Amino acid sequence: VDLQGYIFNTFANMVNVPKERKTYCAGKKCKKHQVHKVTQYKAGKASNFAQGKRRYDSKQMGFGGQTKPVFHKKAKTTRKVVLRLECKKCKTKKQLTLKRTKHFELGAKKAEGGHQY
């Protein structure tokens, strides 16, 4: 078994994803493979009026310092990339999680073969 090749493929330097991809659309109108627009998922702004945030803020008020644990034991050096796929025909959106990677590019030009100098 050639493990070196496997390790090289698993920890690739750069993930480059095209801005369009053809994949299955589960929308009511489509139910077949369609062209999807690819964007990177980004978490929305946290609401100040969510129940947990209101509870945390009221607990923090007044004297007594930090009331809940603050997380410090960060171990991961990579993020899982989440793609947001939007069907070009019916505008149905779905998410697709990729493997862990340090560097992620969306629709970057592929490096030409040969020397770069």
Short mmCIF file of N, CA and C in Angstrom, two decimals:
data_model
loop_
_atom_site.label_atom_id
_atom_site.label_comp_id
_atom_site.label_asym_id
_atom_site.label_seq_id
_atom_site.Cartn_x
_atom_site.Cartn_y
_atom_site.Cartn_z
N VAL A 1 0.85 -1.19 0.00
CA VAL A 1 0.00 0.00 0.00
C VAL A 1 0.89 1.24 0.00
N ASP A 2 0.61 2.16 -0.93
CA ASP A 2 1.41 3.38 -1.05
C ASP A 2 0.77 4.48 -0.19
N LEU A 3 1.23 4.58 1.06
CA LEU A 3 0.63 5.56 1.98
C LEU A 3 1.09 6.98 1.69
N GLN A 4 2.28 7.14 1.13
CA GLN A 4 2.78 8.49 0.88
C GLN A 4 1.88 9.26 -0.07
N GLY A 5 1.46 8.62 -1.13
CA GLY A 5 0.55 9.27 -2.07
C GLY A 5 -0.76 9.64 -1.42
N TYR A 6 -1.26 8.76 -0.54
CA TYR A 6 -2.52 9.02 0.16
C TYR A 6 -2.39 10.25 1.06
N ILE A 7 -1.27 10.31 1.81
CA ILE A 7 -1.06 11.43 2.72
C ILE A 7 -0.95 12.73 1.93
N PHE A 8 -0.26 12.70 0.81
CA PHE A 8 -0.12 13.90 0.00
C PHE A 8 -1.48 14.39 -0.49
N ASN A 9 -2.33 13.43 -0.94
CA ASN A 9 -3.65 13.82 -1.43
C ASN A 9 -4.56 14.32 -0.32
N THR A 10 -4.43 13.75 0.87
CA THR A 10 -5.29 14.15 1.98
C THR A 10 -4.98 15.57 2.43
N PHE A 11 -3.70 15.92 2.50
CA PHE A 11 -3.31 17.24 2.97
C PHE A 11 -2.86 18.11 1.80
N ALA A 12 -3.73 18.28 0.83
CA ALA A 12 -3.39 19.10 -0.34
C ALA A 12 -3.24 20.55 0.09
N ASN A 13 -2.39 21.28 -0.65
CA ASN A 13 -2.09 22.66 -0.27
C ASN A 13 -3.29 23.59 -0.46
N MET A 14 -3.96 23.48 -1.60
CA MET A 14 -4.97 24.47 -1.95
C MET A 14 -6.21 23.77 -2.50
N VAL A 15 -7.38 24.22 -2.10
CA VAL A 15 -8.62 23.72 -2.67
C VAL A 15 -9.18 24.82 -3.56
N ASN A 16 -9.35 24.51 -4.82
CA ASN A 16 -9.84 25.48 -5.80
C ASN A 16 -11.15 24.94 -6.38
N VAL A 17 -12.25 25.65 -6.14
CA VAL A 17 -13.58 25.19 -6.55
C VAL A 17 -14.11 26.12 -7.63
N PRO A 18 -14.63 25.58 -8.75
CA PRO A 18 -15.21 26.45 -9.79
C PRO A 18 -16.46 27.17 -9.29
N LYS A 19 -16.78 28.32 -9.91
CA LYS A 19 -17.92 29.13 -9.46
C LYS A 19 -19.26 28.55 -9.89
N GLU A 20 -19.23 27.59 -10.79
CA GLU A 20 -20.45 26.89 -11.21
C GLU A 20 -20.18 25.40 -11.18
N ARG A 21 -21.20 24.61 -10.81
CA ARG A 21 -21.05 23.17 -10.88
C ARG A 21 -22.41 22.55 -11.14
N LYS A 22 -22.39 21.43 -11.86
CA LYS A 22 -23.63 20.73 -12.18
C LYS A 22 -23.84 19.65 -11.13
N THR A 23 -24.97 19.73 -10.41
CA THR A 23 -25.26 18.75 -9.38
C THR A 23 -26.77 18.63 -9.21
N TYR A 24 -27.21 17.65 -8.42
CA TYR A 24 -28.64 17.36 -8.29
C TYR A 24 -29.37 18.50 -7.56
N CYS A 25 -30.51 18.91 -8.11
CA CYS A 25 -31.36 19.92 -7.48
C CYS A 25 -32.61 19.23 -6.94
N ALA A 26 -32.85 19.38 -5.64
CA ALA A 26 -33.99 18.72 -5.01
C ALA A 26 -35.22 19.62 -4.96
N GLY A 27 -35.18 20.77 -5.66
CA GLY A 27 -36.32 21.68 -5.67
C GLY A 27 -37.54 21.03 -6.31
N LYS A 28 -38.74 21.52 -5.95
CA LYS A 28 -39.98 20.92 -6.44
C LYS A 28 -40.07 20.97 -7.96
N LYS A 29 -39.55 22.05 -8.56
CA LYS A 29 -39.64 22.20 -10.02
C LYS A 29 -38.64 21.32 -10.76
N CYS A 30 -37.46 21.13 -10.19
CA CYS A 30 -36.36 20.48 -10.93
C CYS A 30 -36.32 18.96 -10.73
N LYS A 31 -35.89 18.52 -9.55
CA LYS A 31 -35.70 17.10 -9.23
C LYS A 31 -34.76 16.39 -10.21
N LYS A 32 -33.73 17.09 -10.68
CA LYS A 32 -32.74 16.49 -11.58
C LYS A 32 -31.45 17.31 -11.50
N HIS A 33 -30.42 16.89 -12.22
CA HIS A 33 -29.15 17.62 -12.22
C HIS A 33 -29.30 18.94 -12.97
N GLN A 34 -28.85 20.02 -12.33
CA GLN A 34 -28.90 21.35 -12.93
C GLN A 34 -27.58 22.06 -12.63
N VAL A 35 -27.36 23.19 -13.31
CA VAL A 35 -26.18 24.01 -13.02
C VAL A 35 -26.48 24.84 -11.77
N HIS A 36 -25.54 24.84 -10.82
CA HIS A 36 -25.68 25.59 -9.58
C HIS A 36 -24.59 26.66 -9.49
N LYS A 37 -24.94 27.81 -8.92
CA LYS A 37 -23.96 28.86 -8.63
C LYS A 37 -23.35 28.55 -7.27
N VAL A 38 -22.02 28.59 -7.17
CA VAL A 38 -21.33 28.22 -5.93
C VAL A 38 -20.80 29.46 -5.24
N THR A 39 -21.14 29.62 -3.95
CA THR A 39 -20.56 30.67 -3.11
C THR A 39 -20.14 30.04 -1.80
N GLN A 40 -19.32 30.75 -1.03
CA GLN A 40 -18.88 30.22 0.25
C GLN A 40 -19.86 30.67 1.33
N TYR A 41 -20.29 29.73 2.18
CA TYR A 41 -21.22 30.04 3.26
C TYR A 41 -20.53 30.90 4.30
N LYS A 42 -21.26 31.89 4.80
CA LYS A 42 -20.74 32.76 5.84
C LYS A 42 -21.83 32.90 6.89
N ALA A 43 -21.48 32.72 8.16
CA ALA A 43 -22.47 32.81 9.23
C ALA A 43 -22.99 34.24 9.33
N GLY A 44 -24.27 34.39 9.61
CA GLY A 44 -24.88 35.71 9.74
C GLY A 44 -24.49 36.38 11.05
N LYS A 45 -24.84 37.66 11.16
CA LYS A 45 -24.54 38.42 12.37
C LYS A 45 -25.41 37.90 13.51
N ALA A 46 -24.80 37.68 14.68
CA ALA A 46 -25.54 37.15 15.83
C ALA A 46 -26.53 38.20 16.33
N SER A 47 -27.76 37.76 16.62
CA SER A 47 -28.81 38.68 17.09
C SER A 47 -28.63 38.97 18.57
N ASN A 48 -28.85 40.23 18.96
CA ASN A 48 -28.78 40.61 20.38
C ASN A 48 -30.02 40.19 21.15
N PHE A 49 -31.05 39.75 20.44
CA PHE A 49 -32.33 39.45 21.09
C PHE A 49 -32.63 37.96 21.13
N ALA A 50 -31.66 37.12 20.76
CA ALA A 50 -31.84 35.67 20.92
C ALA A 50 -31.86 35.36 22.41
N GLN A 51 -32.60 34.32 22.81
CA GLN A 51 -32.80 34.04 24.24
C GLN A 51 -31.47 33.83 24.97
N GLY A 52 -30.55 33.09 24.37
CA GLY A 52 -29.28 32.83 25.03
C GLY A 52 -28.47 34.09 25.25
N LYS A 53 -28.48 35.00 24.29
CA LYS A 53 -27.74 36.26 24.40
C LYS A 53 -28.35 37.15 25.48
N ARG A 54 -29.69 37.19 25.56
CA ARG A 54 -30.37 37.99 26.60
C ARG A 54 -30.05 37.43 27.98
N ARG A 55 -30.07 36.11 28.10
CA ARG A 55 -29.77 35.47 29.39
C ARG A 55 -28.33 35.75 29.80
N TYR A 56 -27.40 35.63 28.84
CA TYR A 56 -25.97 35.86 29.11
C TYR A 56 -25.74 37.31 29.53
N ASP A 57 -26.35 38.26 28.82
CA ASP A 57 -26.16 39.68 29.12
C ASP A 57 -26.70 40.03 30.51
N SER A 58 -27.87 39.47 30.87
CA SER A 58 -28.43 39.80 32.18
C SER A 58 -27.58 39.18 33.29
N LYS A 59 -27.00 38.02 33.03
CA LYS A 59 -26.13 37.37 34.02
C LYS A 59 -24.83 38.15 34.19
N GLN A 60 -24.33 38.75 33.11
CA GLN A 60 -23.07 39.50 33.14
C GLN A 60 -23.22 40.86 33.84
N MET A 61 -24.44 41.38 33.92
CA MET A 61 -24.65 42.73 34.48
C MET A 61 -24.23 42.80 35.95
N GLY A 62 -23.82 43.98 36.36
CA GLY A 62 -23.49 44.21 37.77
C GLY A 62 -22.08 43.75 38.11
N PHE A 63 -21.84 43.51 39.39
CA PHE A 63 -20.52 43.12 39.86
C PHE A 63 -20.35 41.61 39.78
N GLY A 64 -19.09 41.15 39.81
CA GLY A 64 -18.86 39.72 39.89
C GLY A 64 -18.03 39.14 38.77
N GLY A 65 -17.57 39.96 37.84
CA GLY A 65 -16.67 39.46 36.80
C GLY A 65 -17.34 38.53 35.80
N GLN A 66 -16.50 37.77 35.09
CA GLN A 66 -16.98 36.86 34.04
C GLN A 66 -17.73 35.70 34.69
N THR A 67 -18.97 35.45 34.22
CA THR A 67 -19.82 34.46 34.88
C THR A 67 -19.83 33.10 34.20
N LYS A 68 -19.46 33.05 32.93
CA LYS A 68 -19.48 31.77 32.21
C LYS A 68 -18.07 31.46 31.71
N PRO A 69 -17.76 30.18 31.46
CA PRO A 69 -16.40 29.83 31.02
C PRO A 69 -16.06 30.45 29.67
N VAL A 70 -14.82 30.92 29.53
CA VAL A 70 -14.32 31.42 28.25
C VAL A 70 -13.39 30.36 27.69
N PHE A 71 -13.65 29.91 26.47
CA PHE A 71 -12.92 28.79 25.86
C PHE A 71 -11.53 29.24 25.40
N HIS A 72 -10.49 28.52 25.83
CA HIS A 72 -9.12 28.86 25.44
C HIS A 72 -8.36 27.73 24.77
N LYS A 73 -8.85 26.48 24.84
CA LYS A 73 -8.09 25.32 24.37
C LYS A 73 -8.31 25.05 22.88
N LYS A 74 -8.00 26.03 22.03
CA LYS A 74 -8.20 25.86 20.60
C LYS A 74 -7.17 24.87 20.05
N ALA A 75 -7.64 23.84 19.34
CA ALA A 75 -6.74 22.79 18.87
C ALA A 75 -6.64 22.74 17.35
N LYS A 76 -7.70 23.07 16.64
CA LYS A 76 -7.74 22.92 15.18
C LYS A 76 -6.99 24.08 14.50
N THR A 77 -6.30 23.73 13.40
CA THR A 77 -5.61 24.76 12.62
C THR A 77 -6.29 24.98 11.27
N THR A 78 -7.31 24.17 10.97
CA THR A 78 -8.00 24.29 9.69
C THR A 78 -9.49 24.46 9.92
N ARG A 79 -10.21 24.90 8.88
CA ARG A 79 -11.66 25.02 8.95
C ARG A 79 -12.28 24.09 7.93
N LYS A 80 -13.49 23.62 8.22
CA LYS A 80 -14.26 22.91 7.21
C LYS A 80 -14.94 23.96 6.35
N VAL A 81 -14.80 23.85 5.04
CA VAL A 81 -15.39 24.82 4.13
C VAL A 81 -16.81 24.37 3.79
N VAL A 82 -17.76 25.30 3.88
CA VAL A 82 -19.15 25.00 3.52
C VAL A 82 -19.49 25.79 2.27
N LEU A 83 -19.94 25.07 1.22
CA LEU A 83 -20.34 25.72 -0.02
C LEU A 83 -21.85 25.92 -0.02
N ARG A 84 -22.29 27.05 -0.59
CA ARG A 84 -23.72 27.33 -0.73
C ARG A 84 -24.03 27.22 -2.21
N LEU A 85 -24.85 26.24 -2.58
CA LEU A 85 -25.18 25.99 -3.98
C LEU A 85 -26.57 26.52 -4.27
N GLU A 86 -26.69 27.38 -5.29
CA GLU A 86 -27.99 27.93 -5.67
C GLU A 86 -28.30 27.49 -7.09
N CYS A 87 -29.43 26.80 -7.26
CA CYS A 87 -29.86 26.34 -8.58
C CYS A 87 -30.16 27.55 -9.45
N LYS A 88 -29.61 27.56 -10.67
CA LYS A 88 -29.81 28.70 -11.55
C LYS A 88 -31.23 28.74 -12.12
N LYS A 89 -31.92 27.58 -12.11
CA LYS A 89 -33.25 27.52 -12.70
C LYS A 89 -34.33 27.90 -11.68
N CYS A 90 -34.34 27.21 -10.53
CA CYS A 90 -35.44 27.42 -9.57
C CYS A 90 -35.00 28.17 -8.31
N LYS A 91 -33.73 28.58 -8.23
CA LYS A 91 -33.18 29.36 -7.11
C LYS A 91 -33.20 28.63 -5.76
N THR A 92 -33.39 27.31 -5.77
CA THR A 92 -33.33 26.54 -4.53
C THR A 92 -31.88 26.50 -4.05
N LYS A 93 -31.69 26.67 -2.73
CA LYS A 93 -30.34 26.70 -2.18
C LYS A 93 -30.10 25.47 -1.32
N LYS A 94 -28.87 24.94 -1.38
CA LYS A 94 -28.47 23.86 -0.48
C LYS A 94 -27.02 24.05 -0.10
N GLN A 95 -26.60 23.38 0.97
CA GLN A 95 -25.24 23.52 1.46
C GLN A 95 -24.49 22.21 1.30
N LEU A 96 -23.18 22.33 1.05
CA LEU A 96 -22.32 21.17 0.85
C LEU A 96 -21.04 21.40 1.64
N THR A 97 -20.73 20.50 2.56
CA THR A 97 -19.53 20.63 3.39
C THR A 97 -18.36 19.91 2.73
N LEU A 98 -17.22 20.59 2.63
CA LEU A 98 -16.00 19.99 2.11
C LEU A 98 -15.13 19.52 3.27
N LYS A 99 -14.03 18.83 2.94
CA LYS A 99 -13.10 18.40 3.98
C LYS A 99 -12.34 19.60 4.53
N ARG A 100 -11.60 19.36 5.60
CA ARG A 100 -10.81 20.42 6.22
C ARG A 100 -9.70 20.89 5.28
N THR A 101 -9.50 22.20 5.25
CA THR A 101 -8.41 22.75 4.44
C THR A 101 -7.98 24.09 5.03
N LYS A 102 -6.68 24.41 4.84
CA LYS A 102 -6.19 25.70 5.31
C LYS A 102 -6.48 26.79 4.30
N HIS A 103 -6.29 26.46 3.00
CA HIS A 103 -6.45 27.47 1.95
C HIS A 103 -7.59 27.06 1.03
N PHE A 104 -8.48 28.00 0.77
CA PHE A 104 -9.64 27.74 -0.08
C PHE A 104 -9.80 28.89 -1.07
N GLU A 105 -9.99 28.54 -2.36
CA GLU A 105 -10.21 29.56 -3.39
C GLU A 105 -11.46 29.20 -4.18
N LEU A 106 -12.17 30.22 -4.62
CA LEU A 106 -13.38 30.03 -5.40
C LEU A 106 -13.12 30.58 -6.80
N GLY A 107 -13.07 29.68 -7.78
CA GLY A 107 -12.95 30.09 -9.18
C GLY A 107 -11.65 30.75 -9.56
N ALA A 108 -10.55 30.39 -8.89
CA ALA A 108 -9.25 30.96 -9.24
C ALA A 108 -8.72 30.29 -10.50
N LYS A 109 -7.93 31.02 -11.25
CA LYS A 109 -7.33 30.48 -12.47
C LYS A 109 -6.33 29.39 -12.09
N LYS A 110 -6.36 28.29 -12.83
CA LYS A 110 -5.43 27.20 -12.57
C LYS A 110 -4.03 27.60 -13.02
N ALA A 111 -3.02 27.19 -12.25
CA ALA A 111 -1.64 27.50 -12.60
C ALA A 111 -1.27 26.75 -13.88
N GLU A 112 -0.66 27.45 -14.82
CA GLU A 112 -0.23 26.83 -16.07
C GLU A 112 0.94 25.89 -15.80
N GLY A 113 1.08 24.86 -16.62
CA GLY A 113 2.20 23.94 -16.47
C GLY A 113 3.52 24.64 -16.78
N GLY A 114 4.61 24.06 -16.34
CA GLY A 114 5.93 24.65 -16.62
C GLY A 114 6.40 25.52 -15.48
N HIS A 115 7.54 26.18 -15.70
CA HIS A 115 8.14 26.99 -14.65
C HIS A 115 7.43 28.32 -14.49
N GLN A 116 7.48 28.85 -13.27
CA GLN A 116 6.83 30.13 -12.97
C GLN A 116 7.83 31.28 -12.95
N TYR A 117 9.09 31.01 -13.36
CA TYR A 117 10.09 32.08 -13.34
C TYR A 117 10.80 32.20 -14.66
#
